[in-house]
Coordinates of C-alpha atoms in Angstrom, one line a residue:
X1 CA 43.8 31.6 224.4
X2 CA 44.2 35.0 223.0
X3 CA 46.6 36.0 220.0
X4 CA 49.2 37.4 222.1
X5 CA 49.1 34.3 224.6
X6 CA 49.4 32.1 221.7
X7 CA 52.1 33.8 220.2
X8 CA 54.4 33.7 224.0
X9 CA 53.4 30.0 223.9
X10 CA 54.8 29.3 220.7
X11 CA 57.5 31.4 221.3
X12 CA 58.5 29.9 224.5
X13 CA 58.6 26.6 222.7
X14 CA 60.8 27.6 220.0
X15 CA 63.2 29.0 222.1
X16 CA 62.6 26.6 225.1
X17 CA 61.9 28.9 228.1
X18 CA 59.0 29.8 229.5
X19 CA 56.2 32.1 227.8
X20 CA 56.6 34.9 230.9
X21 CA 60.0 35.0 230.0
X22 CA 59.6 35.8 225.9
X23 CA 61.0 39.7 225.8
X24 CA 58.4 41.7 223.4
X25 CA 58.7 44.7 222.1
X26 CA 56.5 47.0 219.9
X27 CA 59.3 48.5 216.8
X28 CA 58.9 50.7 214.6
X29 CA 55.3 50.8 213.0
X30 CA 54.0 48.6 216.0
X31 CA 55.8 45.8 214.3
X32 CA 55.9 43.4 217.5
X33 CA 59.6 41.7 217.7
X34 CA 62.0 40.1 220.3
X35 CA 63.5 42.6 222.5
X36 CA 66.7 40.6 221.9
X37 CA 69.5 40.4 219.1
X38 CA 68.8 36.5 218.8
X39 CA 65.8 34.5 218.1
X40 CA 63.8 33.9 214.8
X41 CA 61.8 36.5 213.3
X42 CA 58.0 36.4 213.8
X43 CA 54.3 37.9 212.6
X44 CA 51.0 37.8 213.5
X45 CA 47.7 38.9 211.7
X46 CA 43.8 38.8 213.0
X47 CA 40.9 38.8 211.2
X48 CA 37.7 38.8 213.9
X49 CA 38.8 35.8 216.2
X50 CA 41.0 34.0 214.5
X51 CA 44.8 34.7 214.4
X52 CA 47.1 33.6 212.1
X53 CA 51.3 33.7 213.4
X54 CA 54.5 32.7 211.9
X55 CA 57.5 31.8 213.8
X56 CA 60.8 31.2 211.2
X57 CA 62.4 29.3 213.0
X58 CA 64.6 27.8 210.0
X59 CA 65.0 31.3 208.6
X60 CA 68.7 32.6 207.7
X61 CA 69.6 35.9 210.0
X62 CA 68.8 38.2 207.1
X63 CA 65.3 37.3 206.4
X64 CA 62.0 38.3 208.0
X65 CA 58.5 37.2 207.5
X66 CA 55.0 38.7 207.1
X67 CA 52.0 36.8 207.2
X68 CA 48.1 38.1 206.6
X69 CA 45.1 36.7 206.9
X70 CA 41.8 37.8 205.5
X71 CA 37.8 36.5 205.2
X72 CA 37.2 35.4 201.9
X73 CA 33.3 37.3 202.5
X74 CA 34.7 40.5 203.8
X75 CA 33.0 43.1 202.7
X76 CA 35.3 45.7 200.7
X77 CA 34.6 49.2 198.4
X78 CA 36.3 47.5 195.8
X79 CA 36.7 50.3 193.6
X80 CA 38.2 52.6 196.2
X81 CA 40.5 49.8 197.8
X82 CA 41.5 49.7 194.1
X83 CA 42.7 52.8 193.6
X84 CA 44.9 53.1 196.9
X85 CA 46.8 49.7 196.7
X86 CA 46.6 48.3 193.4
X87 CA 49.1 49.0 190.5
X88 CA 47.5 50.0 186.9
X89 CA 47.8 46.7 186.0
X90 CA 46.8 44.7 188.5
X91 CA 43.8 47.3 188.1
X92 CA 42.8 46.5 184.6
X93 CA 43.4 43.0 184.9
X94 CA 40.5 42.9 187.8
X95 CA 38.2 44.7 185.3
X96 CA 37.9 41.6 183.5
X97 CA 35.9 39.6 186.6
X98 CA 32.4 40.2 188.2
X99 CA 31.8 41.8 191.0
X100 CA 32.8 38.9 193.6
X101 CA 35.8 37.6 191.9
X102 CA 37.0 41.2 191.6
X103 CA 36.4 41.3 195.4
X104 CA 38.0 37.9 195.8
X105 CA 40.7 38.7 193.8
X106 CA 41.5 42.0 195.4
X107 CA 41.3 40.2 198.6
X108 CA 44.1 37.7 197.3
X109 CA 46.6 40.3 196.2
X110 CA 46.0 42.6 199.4
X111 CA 47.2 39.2 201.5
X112 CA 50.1 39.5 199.6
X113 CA 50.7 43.1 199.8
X114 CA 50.3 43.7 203.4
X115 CA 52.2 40.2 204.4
X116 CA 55.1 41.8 202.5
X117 CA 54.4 45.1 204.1
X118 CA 54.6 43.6 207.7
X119 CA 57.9 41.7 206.9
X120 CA 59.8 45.1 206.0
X121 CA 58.1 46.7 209.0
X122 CA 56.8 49.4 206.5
X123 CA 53.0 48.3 207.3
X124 CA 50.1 50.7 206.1
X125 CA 53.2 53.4 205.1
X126 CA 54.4 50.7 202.2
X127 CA 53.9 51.9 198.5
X128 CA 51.4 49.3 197.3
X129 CA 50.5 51.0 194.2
X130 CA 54.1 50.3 193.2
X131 CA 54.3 46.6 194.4
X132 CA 52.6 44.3 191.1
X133 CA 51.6 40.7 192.2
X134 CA 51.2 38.2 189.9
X135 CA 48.6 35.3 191.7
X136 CA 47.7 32.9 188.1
X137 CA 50.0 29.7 188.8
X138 CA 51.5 30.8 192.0
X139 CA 52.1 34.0 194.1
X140 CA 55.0 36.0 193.2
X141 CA 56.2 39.9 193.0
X142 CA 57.1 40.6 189.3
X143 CA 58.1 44.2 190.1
X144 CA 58.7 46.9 193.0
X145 CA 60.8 49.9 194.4
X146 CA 63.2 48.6 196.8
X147 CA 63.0 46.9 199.1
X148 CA 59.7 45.3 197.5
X149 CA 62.0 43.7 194.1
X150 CA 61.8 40.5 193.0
X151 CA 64.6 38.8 193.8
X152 CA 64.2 39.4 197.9
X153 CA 60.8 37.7 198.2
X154 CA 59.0 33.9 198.0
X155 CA 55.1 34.9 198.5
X156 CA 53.4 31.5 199.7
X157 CA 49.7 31.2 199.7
X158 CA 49.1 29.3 203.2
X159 CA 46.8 26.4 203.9
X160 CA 44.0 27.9 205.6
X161 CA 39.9 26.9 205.9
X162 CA 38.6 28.0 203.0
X163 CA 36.3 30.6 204.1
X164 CA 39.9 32.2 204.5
X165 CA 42.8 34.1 201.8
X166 CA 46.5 33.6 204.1
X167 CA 49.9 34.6 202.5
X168 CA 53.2 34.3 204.1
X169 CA 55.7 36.2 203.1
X170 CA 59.7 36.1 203.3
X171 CA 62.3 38.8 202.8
X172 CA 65.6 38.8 202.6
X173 CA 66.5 42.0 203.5
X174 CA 70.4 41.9 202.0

């Protein structure tokens, strides 16, 4: 079954109607959403052939999810990657580790970054070098430009194979 499938599947069984009848639209960014005012919020993310989606159903109106998924191997420029997402700190705190837990680690906080980054709808337009994740005892934004601030986001690392990096991540957008 193919992401998209999946996705009108377990739509349709949230909503309980049929997966033909699930209205999709592309918004803003390509952000796919329910071409409806009700409904819960949803996200999807690929990596090769394996798709990761949210569905919130027990989400309050004002808050949307992100979710991304990423190959704990993938192969990266680390340094350059660096530069264009990471904040200074988050840079010099990656200095510290060899080459494959800076890759690892890079990996982690980019899950976070572009999960939140799907959930405003901002994608690949968000300002990552401004967004500072913190990943020691759990995931969590310590600082941001609006709406990336701390007190509008739970980052949850998700239960994934462990050839895998997964973070969900919930907005409240007021």
């Amino acid at each position: 079954m193919t992401g998209r499938a999946t996705l009108r599947w377990l739509l349709g069984h949230a909503l309980g109607c049929e997966p033909a009848a699930i209205p999709l639209r592309r918004g803003v960014r390509g952000r796919p959403e329910l071409d409806t005012a009700r409904g819960p919020d949803f996200n999807v993310s690929h990596t090769g052939e394996v798709a990761l989606i949210c569905i919130g159903t027990a989400l309050e109106r004002a808050e949307r999810v992100g979710v991304d998924i990423e190959r704990v191997d993938r192969r990266v420029n680390t340094d350059g990657l660096s530069r264009r997402v990471l904040t200074e700190h988050e840079r010099e705190a990656l200095a510290a580790f060899d080459d494959d837990a800076r890759r690892r680690q890079l990996l982690r906080l980019w899950t976070c970054k572009e999960a939140m980054s799907k959930a405003t709808g901002d994608a690949l337009s968000a300002p990552f070098r401004r967004i500072h994740i913190a990943t020691d005892e759990r995931l969590r934004l310590i600082s941001g430009p609006e709406p990336y601030t701390p007190g509008r986001w739970r980052l949850l690392s998700v239960a994934v194979p462990e050839e895998f990096f997964a973070t969900l991540a919930v907005w409240r957008s007021r």
